[in-house]
Coordinates of N, CA and C in Angstrom, one line a residue:
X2 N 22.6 4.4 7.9 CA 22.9 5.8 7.8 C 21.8 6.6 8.4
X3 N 22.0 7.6 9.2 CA 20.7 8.2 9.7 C 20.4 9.3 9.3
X4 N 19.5 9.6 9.0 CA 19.3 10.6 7.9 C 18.6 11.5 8.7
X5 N 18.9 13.0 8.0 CA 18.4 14.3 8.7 C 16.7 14.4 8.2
X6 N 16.2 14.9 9.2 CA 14.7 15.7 8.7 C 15.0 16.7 8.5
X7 N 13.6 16.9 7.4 CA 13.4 18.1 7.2 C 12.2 18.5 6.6
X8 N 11.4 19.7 6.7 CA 9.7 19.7 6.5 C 9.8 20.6 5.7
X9 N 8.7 20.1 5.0 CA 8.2 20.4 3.7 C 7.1 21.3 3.7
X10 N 7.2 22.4 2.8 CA 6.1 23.3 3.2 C 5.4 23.1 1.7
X11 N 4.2 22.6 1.5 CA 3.4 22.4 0.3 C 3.7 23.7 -0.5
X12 N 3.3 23.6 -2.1 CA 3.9 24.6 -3.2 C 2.1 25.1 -3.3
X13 N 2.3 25.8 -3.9 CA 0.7 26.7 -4.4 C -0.6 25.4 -4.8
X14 N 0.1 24.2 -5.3 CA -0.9 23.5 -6.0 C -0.3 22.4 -5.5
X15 N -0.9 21.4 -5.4 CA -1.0 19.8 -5.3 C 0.0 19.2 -5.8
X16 N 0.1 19.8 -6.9 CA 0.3 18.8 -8.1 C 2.3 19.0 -8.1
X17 N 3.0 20.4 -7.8 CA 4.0 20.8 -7.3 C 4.6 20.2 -6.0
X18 N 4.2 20.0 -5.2 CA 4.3 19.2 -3.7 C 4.3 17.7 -4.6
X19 N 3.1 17.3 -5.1 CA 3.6 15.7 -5.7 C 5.0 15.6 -6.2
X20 N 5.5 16.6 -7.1 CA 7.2 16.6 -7.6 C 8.2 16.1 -6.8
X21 N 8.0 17.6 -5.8 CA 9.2 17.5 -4.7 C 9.3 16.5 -3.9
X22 N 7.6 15.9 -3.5 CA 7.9 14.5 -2.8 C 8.7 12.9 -3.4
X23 N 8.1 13.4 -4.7 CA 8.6 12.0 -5.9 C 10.2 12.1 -6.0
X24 N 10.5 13.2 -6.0 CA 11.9 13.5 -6.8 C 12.9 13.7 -5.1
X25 N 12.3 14.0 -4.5 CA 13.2 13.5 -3.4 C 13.3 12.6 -2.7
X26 N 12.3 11.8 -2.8 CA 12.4 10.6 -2.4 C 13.3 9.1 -3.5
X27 N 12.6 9.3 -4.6 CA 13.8 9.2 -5.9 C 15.3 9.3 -5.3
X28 N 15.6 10.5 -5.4 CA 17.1 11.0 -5.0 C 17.6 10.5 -3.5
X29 N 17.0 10.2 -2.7 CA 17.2 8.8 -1.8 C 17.3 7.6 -1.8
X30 N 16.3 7.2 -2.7 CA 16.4 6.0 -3.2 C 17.7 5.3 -4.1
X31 N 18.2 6.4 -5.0 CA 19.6 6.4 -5.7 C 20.9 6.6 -4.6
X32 N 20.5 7.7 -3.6 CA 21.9 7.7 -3.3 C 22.3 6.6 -2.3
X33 N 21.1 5.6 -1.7 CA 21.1 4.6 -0.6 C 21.2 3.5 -0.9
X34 N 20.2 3.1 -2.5 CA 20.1 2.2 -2.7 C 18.7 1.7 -1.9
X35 N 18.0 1.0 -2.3 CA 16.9 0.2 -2.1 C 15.6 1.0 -1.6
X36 N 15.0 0.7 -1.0 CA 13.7 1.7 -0.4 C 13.8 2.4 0.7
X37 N 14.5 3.5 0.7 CA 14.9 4.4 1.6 C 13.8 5.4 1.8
X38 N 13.4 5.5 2.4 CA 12.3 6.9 2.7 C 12.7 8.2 4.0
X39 N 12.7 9.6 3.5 CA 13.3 10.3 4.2 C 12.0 10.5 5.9
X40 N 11.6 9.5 6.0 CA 11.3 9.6 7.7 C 10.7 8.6 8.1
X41 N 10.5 8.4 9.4 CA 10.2 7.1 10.5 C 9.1 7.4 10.7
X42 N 8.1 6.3 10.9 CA 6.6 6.0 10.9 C 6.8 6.8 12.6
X43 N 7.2 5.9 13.3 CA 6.9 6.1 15.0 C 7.2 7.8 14.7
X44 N 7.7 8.1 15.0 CA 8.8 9.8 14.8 C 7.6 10.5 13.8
X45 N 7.3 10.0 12.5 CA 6.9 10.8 12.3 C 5.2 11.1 12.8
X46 N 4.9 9.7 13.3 CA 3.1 10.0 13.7 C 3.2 10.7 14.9
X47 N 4.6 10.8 15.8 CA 4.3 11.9 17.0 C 4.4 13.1 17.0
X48 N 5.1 13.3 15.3 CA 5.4 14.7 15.3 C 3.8 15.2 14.7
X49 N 3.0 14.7 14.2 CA 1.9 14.9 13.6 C 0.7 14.9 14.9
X50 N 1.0 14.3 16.1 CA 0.3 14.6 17.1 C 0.4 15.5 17.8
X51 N 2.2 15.8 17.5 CA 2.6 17.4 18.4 C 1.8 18.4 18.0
X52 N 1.5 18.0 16.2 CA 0.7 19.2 15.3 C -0.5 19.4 15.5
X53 N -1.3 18.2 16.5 CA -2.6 18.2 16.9 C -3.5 17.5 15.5
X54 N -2.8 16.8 15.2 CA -3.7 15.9 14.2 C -4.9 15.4 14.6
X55 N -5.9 15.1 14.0 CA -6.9 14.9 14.6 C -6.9 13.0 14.6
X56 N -6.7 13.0 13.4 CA -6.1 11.1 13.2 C -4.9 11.1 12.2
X57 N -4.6 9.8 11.9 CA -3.5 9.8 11.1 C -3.9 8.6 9.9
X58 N -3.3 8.5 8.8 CA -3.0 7.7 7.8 C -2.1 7.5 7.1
X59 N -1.5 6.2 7.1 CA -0.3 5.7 6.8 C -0.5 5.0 5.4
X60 N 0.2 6.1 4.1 CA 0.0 5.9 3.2 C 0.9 4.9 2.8
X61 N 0.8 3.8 2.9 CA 1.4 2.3 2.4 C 0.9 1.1 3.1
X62 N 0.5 0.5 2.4 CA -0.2 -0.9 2.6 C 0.6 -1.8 4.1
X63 N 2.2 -2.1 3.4 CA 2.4 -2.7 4.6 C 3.0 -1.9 5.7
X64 N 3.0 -0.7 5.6 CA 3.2 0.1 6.7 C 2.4 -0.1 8.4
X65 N 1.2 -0.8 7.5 CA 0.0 -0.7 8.2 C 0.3 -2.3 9.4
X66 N 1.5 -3.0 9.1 CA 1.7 -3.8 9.8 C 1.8 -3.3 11.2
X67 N 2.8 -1.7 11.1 CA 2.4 -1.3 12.7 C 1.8 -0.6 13.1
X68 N 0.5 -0.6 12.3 CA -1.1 0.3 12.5 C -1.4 0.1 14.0
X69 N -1.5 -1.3 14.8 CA -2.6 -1.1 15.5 C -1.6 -1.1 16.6
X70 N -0.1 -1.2 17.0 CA 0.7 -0.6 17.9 C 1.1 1.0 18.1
X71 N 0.8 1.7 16.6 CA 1.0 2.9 16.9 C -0.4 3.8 17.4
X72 N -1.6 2.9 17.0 CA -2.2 3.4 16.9 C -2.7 3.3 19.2
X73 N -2.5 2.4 19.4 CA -2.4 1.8 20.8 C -1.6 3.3 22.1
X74 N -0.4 3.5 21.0 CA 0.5 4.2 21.7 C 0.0 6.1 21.5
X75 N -0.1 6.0 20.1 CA -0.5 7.3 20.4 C -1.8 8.0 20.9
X76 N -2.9 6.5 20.9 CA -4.0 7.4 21.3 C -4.8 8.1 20.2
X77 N -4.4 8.0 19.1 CA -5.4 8.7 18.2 C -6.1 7.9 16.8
X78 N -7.4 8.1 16.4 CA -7.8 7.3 15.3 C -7.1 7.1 14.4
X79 N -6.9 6.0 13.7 CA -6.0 5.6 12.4 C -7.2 5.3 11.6
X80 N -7.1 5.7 10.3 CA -7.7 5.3 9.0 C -7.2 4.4 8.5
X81 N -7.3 3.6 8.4 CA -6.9 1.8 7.9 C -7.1 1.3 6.6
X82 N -6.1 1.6 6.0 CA -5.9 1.1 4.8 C -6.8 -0.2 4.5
X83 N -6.6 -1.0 5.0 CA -7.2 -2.4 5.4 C -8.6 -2.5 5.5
X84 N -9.2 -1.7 6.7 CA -10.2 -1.6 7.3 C -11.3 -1.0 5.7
X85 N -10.8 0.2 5.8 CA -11.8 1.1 4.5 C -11.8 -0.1 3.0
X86 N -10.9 -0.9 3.0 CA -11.1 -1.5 2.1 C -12.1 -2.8 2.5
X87 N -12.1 -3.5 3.1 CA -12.7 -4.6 3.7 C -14.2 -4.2 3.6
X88 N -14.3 -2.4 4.1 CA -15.5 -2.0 3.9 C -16.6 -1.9 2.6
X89 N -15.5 -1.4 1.6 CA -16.3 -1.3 0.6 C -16.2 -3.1 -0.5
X90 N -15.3 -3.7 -0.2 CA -15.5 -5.3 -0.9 C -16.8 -6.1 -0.3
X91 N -16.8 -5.7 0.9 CA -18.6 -6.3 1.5 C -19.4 -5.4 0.9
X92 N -19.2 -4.0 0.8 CA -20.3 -3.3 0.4 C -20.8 -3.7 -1.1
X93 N -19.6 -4.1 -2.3 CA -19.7 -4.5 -3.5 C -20.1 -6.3 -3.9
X94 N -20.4 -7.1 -2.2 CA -20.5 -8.0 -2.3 C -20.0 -9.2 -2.7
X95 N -18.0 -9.0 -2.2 CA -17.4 -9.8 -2.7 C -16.7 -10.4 -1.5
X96 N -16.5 -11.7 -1.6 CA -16.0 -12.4 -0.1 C -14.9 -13.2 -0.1
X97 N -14.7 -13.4 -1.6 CA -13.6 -14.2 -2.1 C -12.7 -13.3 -2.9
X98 N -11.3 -12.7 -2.6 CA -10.8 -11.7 -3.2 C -9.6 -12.4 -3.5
X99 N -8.7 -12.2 -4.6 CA -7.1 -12.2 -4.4 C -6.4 -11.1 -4.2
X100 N -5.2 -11.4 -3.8 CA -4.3 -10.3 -2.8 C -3.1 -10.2 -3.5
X101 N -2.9 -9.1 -4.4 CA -1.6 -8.4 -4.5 C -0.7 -7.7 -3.8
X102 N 0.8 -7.7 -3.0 CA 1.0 -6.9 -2.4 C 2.6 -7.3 -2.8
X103 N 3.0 -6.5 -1.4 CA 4.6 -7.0 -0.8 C 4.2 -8.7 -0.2
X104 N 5.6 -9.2 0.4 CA 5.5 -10.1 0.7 C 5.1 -9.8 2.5
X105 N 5.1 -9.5 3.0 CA 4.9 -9.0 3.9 C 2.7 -8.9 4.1
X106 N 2.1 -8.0 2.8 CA 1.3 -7.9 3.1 C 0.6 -9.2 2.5
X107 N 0.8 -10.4 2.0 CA 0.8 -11.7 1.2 C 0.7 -12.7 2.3
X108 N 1.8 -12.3 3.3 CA 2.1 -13.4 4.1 C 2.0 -13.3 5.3
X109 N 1.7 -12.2 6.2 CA 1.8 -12.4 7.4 C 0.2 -11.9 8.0
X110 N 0.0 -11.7 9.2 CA -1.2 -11.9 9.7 C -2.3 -10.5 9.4
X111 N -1.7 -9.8 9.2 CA -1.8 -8.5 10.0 C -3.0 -7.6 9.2
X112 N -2.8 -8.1 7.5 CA -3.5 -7.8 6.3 C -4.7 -8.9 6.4
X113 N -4.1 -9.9 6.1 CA -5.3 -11.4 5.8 C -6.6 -11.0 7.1
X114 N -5.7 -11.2 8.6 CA -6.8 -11.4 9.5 C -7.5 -10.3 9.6
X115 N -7.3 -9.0 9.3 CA -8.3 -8.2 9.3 C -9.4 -8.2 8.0
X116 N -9.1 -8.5 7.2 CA -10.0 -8.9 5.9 C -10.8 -10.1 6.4
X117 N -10.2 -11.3 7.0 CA -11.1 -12.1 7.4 C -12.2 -11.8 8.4
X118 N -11.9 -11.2 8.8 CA -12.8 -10.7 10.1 C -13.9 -9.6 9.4
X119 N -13.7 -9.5 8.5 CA -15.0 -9.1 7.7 C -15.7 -10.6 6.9
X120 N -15.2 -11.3 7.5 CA -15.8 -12.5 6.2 C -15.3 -12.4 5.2
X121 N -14.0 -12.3 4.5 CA -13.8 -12.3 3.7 C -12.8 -13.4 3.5
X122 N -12.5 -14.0 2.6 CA -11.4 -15.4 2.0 C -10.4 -14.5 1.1
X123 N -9.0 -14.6 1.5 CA -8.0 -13.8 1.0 C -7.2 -14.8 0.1
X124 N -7.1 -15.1 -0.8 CA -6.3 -16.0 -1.6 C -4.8 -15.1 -2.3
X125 N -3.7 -15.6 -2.4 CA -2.4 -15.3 -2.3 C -2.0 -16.0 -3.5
X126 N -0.7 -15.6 -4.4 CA -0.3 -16.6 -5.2 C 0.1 -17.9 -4.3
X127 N 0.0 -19.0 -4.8 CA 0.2 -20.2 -4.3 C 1.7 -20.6 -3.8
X128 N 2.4 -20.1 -4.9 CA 3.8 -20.3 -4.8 C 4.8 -19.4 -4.3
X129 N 5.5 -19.6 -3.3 CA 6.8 -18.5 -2.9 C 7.4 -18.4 -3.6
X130 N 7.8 -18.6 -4.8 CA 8.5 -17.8 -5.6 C 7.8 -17.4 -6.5
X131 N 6.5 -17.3 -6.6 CA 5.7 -16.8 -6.9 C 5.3 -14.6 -6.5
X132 N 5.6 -15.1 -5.2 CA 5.3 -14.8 -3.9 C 6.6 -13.4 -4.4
X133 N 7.6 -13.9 -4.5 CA 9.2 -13.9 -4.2 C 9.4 -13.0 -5.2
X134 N 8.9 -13.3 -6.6 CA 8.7 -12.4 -7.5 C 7.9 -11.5 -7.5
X135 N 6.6 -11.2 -7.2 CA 6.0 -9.8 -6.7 C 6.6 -8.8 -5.9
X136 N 7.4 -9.5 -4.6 CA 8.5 -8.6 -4.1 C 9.2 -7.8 -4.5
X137 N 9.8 -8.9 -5.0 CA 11.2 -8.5 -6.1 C 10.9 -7.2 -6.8
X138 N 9.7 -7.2 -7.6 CA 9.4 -6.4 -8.5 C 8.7 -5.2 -8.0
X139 N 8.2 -5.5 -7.1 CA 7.6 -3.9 -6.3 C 8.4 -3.2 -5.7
X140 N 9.5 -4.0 -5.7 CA 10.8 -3.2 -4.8 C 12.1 -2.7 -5.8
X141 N 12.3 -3.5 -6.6 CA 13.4 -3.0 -7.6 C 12.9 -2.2 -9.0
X142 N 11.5 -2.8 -9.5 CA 11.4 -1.8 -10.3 C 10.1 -1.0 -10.1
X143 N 9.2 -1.3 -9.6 CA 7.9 -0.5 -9.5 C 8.1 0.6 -8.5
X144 N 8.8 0.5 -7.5 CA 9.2 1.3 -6.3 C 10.6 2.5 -6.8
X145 N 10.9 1.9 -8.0 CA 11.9 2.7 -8.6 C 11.2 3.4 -10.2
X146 N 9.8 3.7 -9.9 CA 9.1 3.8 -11.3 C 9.9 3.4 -12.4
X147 N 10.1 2.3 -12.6 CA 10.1 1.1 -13.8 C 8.7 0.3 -13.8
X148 N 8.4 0.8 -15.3 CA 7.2 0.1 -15.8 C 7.7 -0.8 -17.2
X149 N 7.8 -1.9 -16.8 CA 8.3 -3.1 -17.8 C 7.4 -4.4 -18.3
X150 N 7.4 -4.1 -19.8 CA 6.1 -5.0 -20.6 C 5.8 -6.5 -19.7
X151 N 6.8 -7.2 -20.1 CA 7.3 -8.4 -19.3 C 6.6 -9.0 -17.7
X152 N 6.9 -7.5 -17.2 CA 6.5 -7.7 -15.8 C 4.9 -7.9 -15.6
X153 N 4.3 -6.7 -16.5 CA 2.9 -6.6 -16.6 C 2.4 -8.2 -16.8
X154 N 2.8 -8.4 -17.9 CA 2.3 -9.8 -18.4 C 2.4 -11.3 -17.5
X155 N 3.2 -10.8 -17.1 CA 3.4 -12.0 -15.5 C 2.6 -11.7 -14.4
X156 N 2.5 -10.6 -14.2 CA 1.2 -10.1 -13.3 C -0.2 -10.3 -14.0
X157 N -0.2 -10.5 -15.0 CA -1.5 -10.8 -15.8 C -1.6 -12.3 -15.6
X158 N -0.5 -13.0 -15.3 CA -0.9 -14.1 -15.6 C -0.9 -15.0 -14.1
X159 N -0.3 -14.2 -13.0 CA -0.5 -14.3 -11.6 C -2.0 -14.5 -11.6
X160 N -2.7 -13.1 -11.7 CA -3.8 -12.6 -11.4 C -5.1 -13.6 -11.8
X161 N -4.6 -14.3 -13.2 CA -5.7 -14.8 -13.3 C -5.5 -16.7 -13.1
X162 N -4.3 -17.1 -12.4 CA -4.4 -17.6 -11.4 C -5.4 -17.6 -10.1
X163 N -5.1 -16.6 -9.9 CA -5.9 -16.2 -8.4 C -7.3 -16.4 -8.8
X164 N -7.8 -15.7 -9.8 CA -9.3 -15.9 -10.8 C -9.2 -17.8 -10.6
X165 N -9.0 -18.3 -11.2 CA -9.2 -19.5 -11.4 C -9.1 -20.4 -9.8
X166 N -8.5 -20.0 -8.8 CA -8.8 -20.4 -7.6 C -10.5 -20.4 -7.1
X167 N -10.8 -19.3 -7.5 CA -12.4 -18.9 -7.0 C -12.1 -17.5 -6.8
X168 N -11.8 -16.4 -6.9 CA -11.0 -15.1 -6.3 C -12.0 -14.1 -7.2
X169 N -13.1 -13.7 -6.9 CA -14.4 -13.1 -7.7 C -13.7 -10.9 -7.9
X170 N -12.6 -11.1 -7.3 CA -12.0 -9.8 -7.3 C -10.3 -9.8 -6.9
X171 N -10.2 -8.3 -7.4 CA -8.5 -8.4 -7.4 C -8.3 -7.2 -6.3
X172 N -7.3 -7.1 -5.2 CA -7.1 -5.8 -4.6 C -5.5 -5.9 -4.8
X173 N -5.7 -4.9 -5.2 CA -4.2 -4.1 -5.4 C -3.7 -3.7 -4.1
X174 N -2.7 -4.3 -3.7 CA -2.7 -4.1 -1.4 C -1.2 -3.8 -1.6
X175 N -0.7 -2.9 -2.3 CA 0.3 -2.2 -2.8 C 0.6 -0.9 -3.5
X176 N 0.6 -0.2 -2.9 CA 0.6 1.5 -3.5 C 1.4 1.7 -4.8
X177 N 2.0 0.9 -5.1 CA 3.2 1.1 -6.3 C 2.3 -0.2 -7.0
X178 N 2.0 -1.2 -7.2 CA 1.2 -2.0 -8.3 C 0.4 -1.2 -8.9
X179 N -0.6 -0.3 -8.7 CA -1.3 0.3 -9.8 C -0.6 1.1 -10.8
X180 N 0.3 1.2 -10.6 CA 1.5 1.6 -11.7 C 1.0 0.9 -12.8
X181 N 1.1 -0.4 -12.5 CA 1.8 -1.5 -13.3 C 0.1 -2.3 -13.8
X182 N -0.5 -2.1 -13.0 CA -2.3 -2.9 -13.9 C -3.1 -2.2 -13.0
X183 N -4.3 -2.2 -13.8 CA -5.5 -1.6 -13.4 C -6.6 -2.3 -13.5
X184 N -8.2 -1.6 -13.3 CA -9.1 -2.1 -14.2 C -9.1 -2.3 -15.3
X185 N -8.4 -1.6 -16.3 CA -8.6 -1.7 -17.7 C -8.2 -3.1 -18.1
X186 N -7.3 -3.6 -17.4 CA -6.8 -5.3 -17.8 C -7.8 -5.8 -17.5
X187 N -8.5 -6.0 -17.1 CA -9.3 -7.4 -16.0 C -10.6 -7.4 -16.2
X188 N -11.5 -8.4 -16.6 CA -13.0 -7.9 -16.7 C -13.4 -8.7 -15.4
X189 N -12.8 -9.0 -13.7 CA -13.1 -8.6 -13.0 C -13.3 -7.6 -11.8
X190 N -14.1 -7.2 -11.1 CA -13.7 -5.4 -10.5 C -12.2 -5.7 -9.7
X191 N -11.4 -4.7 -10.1 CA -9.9 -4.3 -9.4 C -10.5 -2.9 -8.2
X192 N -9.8 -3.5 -7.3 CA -10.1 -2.3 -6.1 C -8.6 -1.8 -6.1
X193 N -8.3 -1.0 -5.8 CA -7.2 -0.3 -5.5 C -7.2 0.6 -4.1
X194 N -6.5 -0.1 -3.7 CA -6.6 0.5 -1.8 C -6.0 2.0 -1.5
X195 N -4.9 2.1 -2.7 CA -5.0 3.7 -2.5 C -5.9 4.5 -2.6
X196 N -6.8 4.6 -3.7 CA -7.8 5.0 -4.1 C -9.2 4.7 -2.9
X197 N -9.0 3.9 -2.5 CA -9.9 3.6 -1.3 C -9.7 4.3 -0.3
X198 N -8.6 4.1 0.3 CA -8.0 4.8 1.1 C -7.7 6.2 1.2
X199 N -7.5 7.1 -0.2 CA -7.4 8.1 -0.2 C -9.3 8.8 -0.3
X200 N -10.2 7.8 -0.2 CA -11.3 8.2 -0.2 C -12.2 8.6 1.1
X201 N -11.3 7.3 2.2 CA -11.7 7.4 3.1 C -11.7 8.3 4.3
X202 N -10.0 9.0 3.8 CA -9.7 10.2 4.1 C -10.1 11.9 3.9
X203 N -10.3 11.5 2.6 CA -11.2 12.5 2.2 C -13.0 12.8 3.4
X204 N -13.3 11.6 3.1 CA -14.9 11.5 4.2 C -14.4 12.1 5.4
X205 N -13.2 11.4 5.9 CA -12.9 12.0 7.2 C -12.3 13.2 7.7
X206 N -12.0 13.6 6.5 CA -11.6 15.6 6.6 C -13.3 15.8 6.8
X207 N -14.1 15.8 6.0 CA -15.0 17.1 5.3 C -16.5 16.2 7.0
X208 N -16.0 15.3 7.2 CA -17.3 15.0 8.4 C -17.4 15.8 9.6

């Protein structure tokens, strides 16, 4: 179904604009069914160059699969979810990490090889249906804000899986998992790439 644009003019505060984006994107999600989002990555990074952006950032982890084609095409810096994180896990001195994500960012090149190329060792749950179930769950209930005991505790028990491989740290490589666990679970450091990412952006406004 092809869906109309339409632009959003921010409310007096932050925190108002957070609503209207949550609640309409929600109200898509219901009327379409599964993870519908009201606009296109390509479409929407050109319309943000028409705007004279200076760079761009693509707030979702596996979005970033077509980071370095859009980034190729449009010509303009990308802030890299990936990249700013890779930065600060070497800066905190950790080289052996495990990877939460979609299956997408678990499985295919695009996440891992750029972490590696910092030196870093990406460890994954072992099992595809392991694998299969983090999907599942970041798409039907975490992406649908559902926060379910059950779920938590299976992610607790993923995670320390990955610990027991050698995995000296956890990165949350999914914008909707920090819902669902944090630091407070884990007594080893949890990075969260939104939080990274939203940091790196920040540096890159105010430089």
């Amino acid at each position: 179904m092809k869906q109309k644009k339409i632009g959003l003019v921010g409310g007096i505060s932050w925190v108002s604009t957070l609503d209207y984006y949550r609640l309409i994107n929600e109200g898509v999600n219901d009327k379409l069914g599964g993870l519908h989002f009201a606009e296109l990555l390509r479409d929407a990074c050109l319309s943000l160059k028409r705007a004279d952006a200076a760079a761009i950032a693509l707030c979702a982890n596996t979005a970033h699969l077509f980071a370095d084609r859009l980034e190729a095409e449009l010509d303009l810096p990308f802030i890299h979810i990936v990249t700013e994180t890779a930065k600060v896990l070497r800066r905190e001195g950790h080289t052996t990490i495990g990877l939460l994500g979609t299956k997408f960012t678990m499985e295919m090149p695009f996440y891992r090889e750029r972490l590696e190329a910092f030196g870093i060792t990406v460890l994954t749950p072992a099992s595809p249906e392991t694998r299969d179930y983090v999907q599942v769950t970041v798409k039907e209930e975490l992406g649908r804000g559902l926060i379910r005991p059950e779920t938590k505790a299976r992610y607790l028990e993923i995670t320390q899986e990955l610990v027991g491989a050698g995995a000296t740290a956890l990165v949350l490589g999914c914008t909707e998992i920090p819902l669902l666990i944090s630091q407070a679970d884990f007594s080893i450091p949890v990075f969260d790439t939104v939080q990274i990412h939203s940091a790196a952006i920040v540096d890159y406004i105010v430089s």
